[in-house]
Amino acid sequence: MEQLWVPSLPILGGRMLPLLRHCCDFGSHHALTWRSIFQTSGREQKQIRSWSAQCSANHEGASVSEKDSPKTILAVPDNSLLDARILYCTSPALGHNKEAHPESNKRVPAIVDALEKLELSPKHRGSQVLEIQNFNPASLDDVARVHSRSYITGLQKAMSAAADEGLILIEGTGPTYATETTFQESLLSAGAGITLVDSMVAASKLGPNPPLGFALVRPPGHHAVPQGPMGFCVFGNIAVAARYAQHQHGLKRVMIIDFDVHHGNGTSDAFYDDPDIFFLSTHQFGSYPGTGKINEVGQGDGEGTTLNLPLPGGSGDYAMRCAFDEVIAPSAQRFKPDIILVSAGYDAHALDPLAGLQFTTGTFYMLASSIKQLAKELCGGRCIFFLEGGYNLQTLSSSVADTFRAFLDEPSLAAQFDDPAMLFEEPTRRIKEAIENAKGIHSL
């Protein structure tokens, strides 16, 4: 497999983190080389053609090979892990971009800029906030624990068409696109989650309060089903990390909390019959992709380890506070996870263009703070967030920044960003009914 050449990222004032002599074995991932040779602005877009990932079924049984490469050891020094409150990775996928598409390559840079302006970057926080910059892409075997080999092979082969035509559609029924860099950049984003799992495990061995992790990556992942891409998503970043945590570190019981405005159908499909992964999704009732009904609870051995809480349009801070106290926390306390992973979608914000909930920056702060405390009580603080949706760049970046402040136990700045006049009354009766239904189905 060829190496990925991507633009150099802005350094957030943090040092390039040295290699560690122990812990955190990353397996046979390819080394990453950063070079500024891609120019995405002004790039000529060639004619778009449709390539359905489902057609890759024709390659069933085809093997995906990788060149042999030495195992890489990557982490941060012990003293940095002890001092750190936040560990994060960025994978902006600058080459994966479609003009005027909401899932654009401006999303992660907007977050990075906000962290810098609000003095939440390593430059301003020293050892409290650490960015792991030189991490490796996921291996194909890592991805194949979640996605079919035929899909991986088909996407890899489609890159030549993307190189010729500039942009292709890789989802036959939806707006999921690919450029010539999509395959490699998606591997890199999945690798960010793996990197953070390794670092989190290393930190938890050193003390009782490991830093929280955040994979600031794109393309997002929670819609990508085992057989192909869907809903802007290419590889299931959080699903790949969950399987890696189980296989590499023996973290058998994984809880995934998904508060994106859309149901994480890809994650749900990957683990629908798995009793060791508890998937809990709050999402807007009736929104894309139409899955996530309240009576979808898992099947076979996994019956009871999928919990869907569809919320009525207009639900906001009140709904999520009730949902956390009455559904999320009790479910976690009963499941007793070894690690908590979070699909952090910020498209439930009242000003996001793609949905109809009315979360605020303060709602996301509350969720981050509450989930952090839950992880501390149940699984030694092991908790990693994964960026999913969020398409208003201003509300996305301010909400992620406030998530960082929650991780640091610092007061929310939501009052600076949210105008109460934008909100309307929540449908409290319907919210209570939805929550009571979920509690009844799952005996909470």
XYZ file of C-alpha atoms in Angstrom:
444
model
C 0.000 0.000 0.000
C 1.300 3.432 -0.845
C 1.963 5.978 1.853
C -0.447 8.810 2.333
C 0.858 12.252 1.564
C -1.250 14.908 3.271
C -0.889 18.579 4.143
C 1.075 19.478 7.235
C -1.189 20.433 10.102
C -0.920 23.639 12.108
C 1.141 22.944 15.204
C -0.909 23.872 18.237
C 2.078 24.958 20.245
C 2.650 21.424 21.470
C 5.913 19.591 21.061
C 6.233 16.637 18.736
C 5.757 13.775 21.112
C 8.691 11.365 21.461
C 8.544 7.631 21.044
C 7.991 5.567 24.134
C 10.059 2.547 24.966
C 7.176 0.540 26.385
C 3.373 0.209 26.394
C 1.155 1.057 23.428
C 2.029 -1.459 20.723
C 0.289 -0.303 17.581
C 0.621 -3.449 15.505
C 1.505 -3.444 11.855
C 0.254 -0.003 10.873
C 1.900 1.964 8.113
C 4.109 4.879 9.067
C 2.646 8.297 8.348
C 4.556 10.946 6.449
C 3.332 14.533 6.485
C 3.968 16.655 3.423
C 2.372 19.785 2.128
C 1.799 18.801 -1.470
C -2.002 18.648 -1.651
C -3.762 21.862 -2.491
C -7.502 21.454 -2.021
C -8.484 25.046 -2.734
C -9.090 25.810 -6.364
C -8.825 22.176 -7.297
C -10.541 21.408 -10.568
C -13.494 19.132 -10.034
C -13.997 16.629 -12.791
C -17.270 15.026 -13.684
C -18.832 13.130 -10.821
C -19.754 9.546 -11.424
C -21.533 7.117 -9.172
C -19.762 4.098 -7.784
C -21.867 1.955 -5.494
C -19.856 0.360 -2.736
C -22.375 -2.449 -2.696
C -21.022 -3.511 -6.082
C -17.873 -4.580 -4.265
C -19.744 -7.758 -3.418
C -18.450 -8.959 -6.767
C -15.049 -9.160 -5.093
C -16.264 -11.443 -2.310
C -13.402 -13.610 -1.203
C -10.769 -11.230 -2.551
C -7.941 -10.726 -0.118
C -6.574 -7.395 0.986
C -2.838 -7.528 1.334
C -0.482 -5.238 3.172
C 3.238 -4.764 2.872
C 5.188 -5.960 5.817
C 6.190 -3.154 8.125
C 7.820 -3.116 11.544
C 5.699 -2.565 14.605
C 5.736 0.996 15.763
C 5.853 2.111 19.369
C 4.199 5.471 19.901
C 2.997 7.226 23.016
C 3.966 9.992 25.395
C 6.367 9.883 28.344
C 5.046 8.574 31.646
C 5.309 11.955 33.356
C 3.269 13.584 30.571
C 0.554 10.939 30.841
C 0.373 11.510 34.590
C -0.032 15.275 34.145
C -2.336 15.221 31.127
C -6.055 15.844 31.426
C -6.781 15.573 27.699
C -5.150 13.567 24.907
C -6.316 14.223 21.380
C -5.522 13.455 17.757
C -6.538 15.422 14.691
C -7.142 13.949 11.242
C -8.759 16.658 9.099
C -8.739 14.639 5.846
C -8.023 17.764 3.840
C -7.972 15.885 0.544
C -11.417 14.354 1.199
C -13.607 17.265 0.212
C -16.543 18.145 -2.014
C -17.379 21.756 -2.713
C -20.509 22.974 -0.893
C -20.932 19.618 0.867
C -21.744 19.973 4.596
C -19.167 17.331 5.531
C -16.271 19.490 4.369
C -12.566 19.700 5.110
C -13.157 22.937 7.023
C -14.646 21.147 10.023
C -11.569 19.982 11.943
C -9.515 23.134 11.207
C -12.395 25.214 12.605
C -12.186 23.219 15.835
C -8.412 23.555 15.965
C -8.710 27.322 15.515
C -11.273 27.559 18.324
C -9.080 25.562 20.706
C -6.254 27.974 19.990
C -8.339 31.138 20.325
C -9.943 29.947 23.559
C -6.539 28.964 24.963
C -7.311 25.253 25.194
C -4.430 24.055 23.037
C -1.090 22.593 24.214
C 0.493 25.994 23.570
C -1.585 27.480 26.360
C -2.128 24.467 28.605
C 1.274 22.808 28.604
C 1.167 19.250 29.877
C -2.562 19.420 30.692
C -3.559 19.119 27.042
C -1.482 16.949 24.717
C -1.882 16.345 21.006
C -0.486 13.102 19.592
C 0.638 14.281 16.184
C 2.608 11.521 14.493
C 0.292 8.538 14.767
C -0.287 5.702 12.327
C -3.242 4.749 10.147
C -5.320 1.740 11.129
C -4.233 -1.501 9.558
C -6.540 -3.232 7.123
C -6.926 -6.048 9.621
C -8.121 -3.532 12.221
C -10.773 -2.232 9.830
C -11.736 -5.760 8.769
C -12.840 -6.547 12.326
C -15.810 -4.299 11.512
C -16.118 -4.036 7.732
C -16.240 -6.754 5.110
C -13.073 -7.485 3.158
C -15.041 -7.048 -0.060
C -15.967 -3.480 0.901
C -12.398 -2.609 1.878
C -11.070 -4.062 -1.376
C -13.731 -2.324 -3.451
C -13.035 1.063 -1.891
C -9.312 0.653 -2.309
C -9.757 -0.174 -5.999
C -12.112 2.772 -6.465
C -9.308 5.200 -5.640
C -7.931 4.887 -9.161
C -11.277 6.035 -10.552
C -11.325 8.891 -8.064
C -7.832 9.897 -9.169
C -8.960 9.966 -12.796
C -12.257 11.751 -12.273
C -11.508 13.951 -9.254
C -14.607 12.960 -7.296
C -16.873 9.925 -7.219
C -19.933 8.887 -5.273
C -19.340 5.733 -3.254
C -22.839 5.293 -1.878
C -25.448 4.363 -4.428
C -28.358 5.969 -2.586
C -26.785 8.840 -0.712
C -24.341 11.734 -0.767
C -21.214 9.920 0.451
C -18.354 10.859 -1.812
C -14.703 9.941 -2.273
C -11.622 11.596 -3.690
C -8.314 9.938 -4.486
C -7.186 10.364 -0.845
C -10.336 9.074 0.851
C -9.165 5.511 1.448
C -5.885 6.459 3.093
C -7.310 9.400 5.007
C -10.105 7.209 6.346
C -7.513 4.697 7.545
C -5.726 7.547 9.288
C -8.898 8.691 11.048
C -9.576 5.162 12.260
C -5.951 5.025 13.409
C -6.489 8.085 15.600
C -9.010 6.155 17.677
C -6.672 3.189 17.965
C -3.866 5.513 19.040
C -6.019 6.958 21.780
C -7.093 3.522 23.001
C -3.437 2.541 23.331
C -2.542 5.766 25.113
C -5.565 5.520 27.399
C -4.598 2.006 28.455
C -1.020 3.089 29.084
C -2.193 6.037 31.186
C -4.628 3.940 33.207
C -1.756 1.664 34.213
C 0.117 4.643 35.661
C -2.590 6.111 37.859
C -6.293 6.195 38.714
C -7.145 9.314 36.682
C -6.148 8.870 33.032
C -6.738 11.765 30.632
C -9.838 11.782 28.488
C -9.358 11.258 24.778
C -10.833 12.993 21.760
C -10.412 11.849 18.152
C -11.006 15.007 16.125
C -11.344 13.182 12.841
C -13.239 12.993 9.606
C -14.859 11.549 7.624
C -17.223 10.558 10.429
C -18.039 6.909 10.976
C -21.218 5.958 12.793
C -23.375 5.475 9.662
C -20.845 3.257 7.839
C -22.311 -0.252 7.861
C -20.185 -3.406 7.756
C -20.821 -3.799 4.022
C -20.209 -0.234 2.882
C -20.297 3.540 3.358
C -23.361 5.546 4.261
C -24.401 9.018 5.363
C -21.070 10.830 4.799
C -19.266 7.991 6.650
C -16.586 5.699 5.217
C -15.153 3.544 8.020
C -16.732 3.121 11.445
C -14.039 4.849 13.499
C -15.618 4.161 16.861
C -16.529 0.580 15.957
C -12.961 -0.133 14.849
C -11.664 1.285 18.137
C -14.134 -0.797 20.140
C -13.027 -4.046 18.512
C -9.382 -3.029 18.902
C -9.870 -2.356 22.621
C -11.328 -5.826 23.008
C -8.777 -7.722 20.924
C -5.598 -5.819 21.760
C -6.162 -4.853 25.393
C -8.770 -7.241 26.745
C -11.273 -4.480 27.479
C -14.107 -6.882 26.970
C -17.121 -4.787 27.906
C -17.381 -1.637 25.808
C -20.142 0.932 26.138
C -20.771 3.233 23.178
C -22.856 6.359 23.788
C -23.991 8.143 20.617
C -25.570 11.579 21.046
C -25.400 12.615 17.389
C -28.724 13.940 16.114
C -28.867 10.974 13.706
C -29.025 7.331 14.676
C -25.665 5.546 14.517
C -27.010 2.712 12.399
C -23.593 1.491 11.265
C -22.339 1.074 14.810
C -25.596 -0.568 15.785
C -25.402 -3.044 12.910
C -21.815 -3.977 13.736
C -22.670 -5.001 17.293
C -26.378 -5.857 17.201
C -25.830 -9.431 18.380
C -22.827 -8.779 20.633
C -23.533 -9.031 24.380
C -20.223 -7.367 25.279
C -20.830 -4.068 23.507
C -23.655 -1.891 24.772
C -24.739 0.625 22.134
C -26.939 3.488 23.315
C -28.150 6.128 20.878
C -30.172 9.276 21.452
C -31.316 10.846 18.197
C -34.136 12.810 16.612
C -37.209 10.725 15.905
C -37.834 10.313 12.191
C -34.477 11.742 11.111
C -31.975 10.187 8.715
C -31.528 7.264 8.167
C -34.872 6.190 9.665
C -33.398 3.473 11.874
C -33.057 3.405 15.642
C -36.605 2.575 16.636
C -37.172 2.320 20.361
C -38.020 -1.392 20.095
C -34.715 -2.252 18.398
C -32.898 -3.812 21.338
C -30.386 -6.231 19.817
C -30.790 -9.852 18.869
C -29.542 -13.287 19.866
C -26.895 -13.084 22.561
C -26.943 -9.310 22.149
C -30.586 -8.854 23.010
C -30.823 -6.032 25.523
C -27.455 -4.454 24.710
C -28.830 -2.005 22.149
C -30.853 0.919 23.494
C -32.408 3.517 21.222
C -34.014 6.666 22.555
C -35.610 8.606 19.684
C -36.403 12.130 20.863
C -39.137 14.322 19.378
C -38.161 17.292 17.258
C -37.483 20.336 19.401
C -35.898 18.360 22.229
C -33.042 20.184 23.891
C -31.232 20.604 27.171
C -34.135 19.422 29.331
C -34.513 16.263 27.256
C -30.855 15.334 27.467
C -30.553 15.994 31.184
C -33.510 13.696 31.782
C -32.165 11.146 29.322
C -28.791 11.070 31.008
C -30.147 10.780 34.540
C -32.899 8.266 33.769
C -31.523 6.207 30.881
C -27.828 6.663 30.104
C -26.410 6.545 33.638
C -28.576 3.621 34.843
C -27.757 1.636 31.699
C -24.032 2.173 32.207
C -24.213 1.318 35.893
C -25.938 -1.951 35.098
C -23.638 -2.854 32.182
C -20.391 -2.056 34.068
C -18.171 -1.250 31.065
C -14.393 -1.545 30.926
C -14.224 1.540 28.697
C -16.713 4.127 27.432
C -16.521 5.370 23.841
C -18.634 8.315 22.704
C -19.899 9.166 19.227
C -19.912 12.916 19.762
C -22.116 14.440 17.103
C -22.665 18.175 17.435
C -25.410 18.383 14.806
C -28.125 18.352 17.470
C -27.302 22.020 18.125
C -30.235 24.359 17.594
C -28.391 26.197 14.807
C -27.161 23.147 12.913
C -28.638 23.024 9.401
C -29.238 19.270 9.101
C -31.704 18.477 11.877
C -34.340 19.787 14.254
C -33.222 19.372 17.851
C -32.207 22.365 19.951
C -29.192 21.452 22.004
C -26.935 24.303 23.050
C -23.240 24.578 23.785
C -24.248 24.093 27.412
C -25.981 20.811 26.574
C -22.765 19.409 25.147
C -20.830 20.665 28.168
C -23.280 18.874 30.450
C -22.969 15.637 28.487
C -19.173 15.739 28.499
C -19.000 16.475 32.202
C -21.555 13.804 33.082
C -20.001 11.112 30.898
C -16.579 11.918 32.328
C -17.911 11.367 35.850
C -19.639 8.160 34.767
C -16.384 6.798 33.347
C -14.530 7.726 36.511
C -17.051 5.813 38.624
C -17.374 2.726 36.418
C -14.220 2.092 34.395
C -11.260 3.891 35.885
C -11.850 7.024 33.827
C -11.233 5.309 30.480
C -13.250 7.365 28.009
C -12.664 8.531 24.432
C -14.843 10.835 22.325
C -15.028 10.549 18.519
C -16.155 13.420 16.337
C -19.205 12.562 14.268
C -21.609 15.195 12.887
C -21.747 18.953 13.294
C -22.087 21.163 10.207
C -22.400 24.719 11.478
C -18.714 25.523 11.876
C -19.235 28.116 14.594
C -21.467 25.996 16.832
C -19.369 22.891 16.141
C -16.111 24.524 17.177
C -17.492 26.310 20.239
C -19.243 23.147 21.434
C -16.110 21.014 21.077
C -14.152 23.701 22.922
C -16.696 23.612 25.743
C -16.357 19.823 25.777
C -12.645 20.342 26.407
C -13.494 22.726 29.268
C -15.737 20.057 30.781
C -12.873 17.568 30.551
C -10.718 20.085 32.442
C -13.390 20.694 35.109
C -13.526 24.347 34.130
C -16.710 26.437 33.911
C -18.668 26.422 30.675
C -18.455 29.409 28.358
C -21.822 28.567 26.832
C -23.287 31.922 27.858
C -20.857 33.594 25.451
C -22.045 31.502 22.512
C -25.739 30.735 23.046
C -28.577 33.198 22.633
C -31.595 31.998 24.635
C -33.839 33.814 22.170
C -33.103 31.121 19.556
C -34.820 28.459 21.676
C -38.483 27.554 21.925
C -40.342 25.447 24.437
C -39.441 21.782 24.413
C -42.178 19.161 23.927
C -41.848 17.937 27.513
C -44.828 15.565 27.484
C -43.554 13.683 24.454
C -40.016 13.666 25.867
C -41.237 12.104 29.107
C -43.215 9.496 27.171
C -40.162 8.519 25.112
C -37.984 8.221 28.187
C -40.592 6.190 30.087
C -40.991 3.862 27.099
C -37.247 3.252 26.938
C -37.093 2.636 30.683
C -39.963 0.170 30.454
C -38.493 -1.768 27.535
C -35.108 -2.057 29.255
C -36.383 -2.424 32.844
C -34.539 0.663 34.072
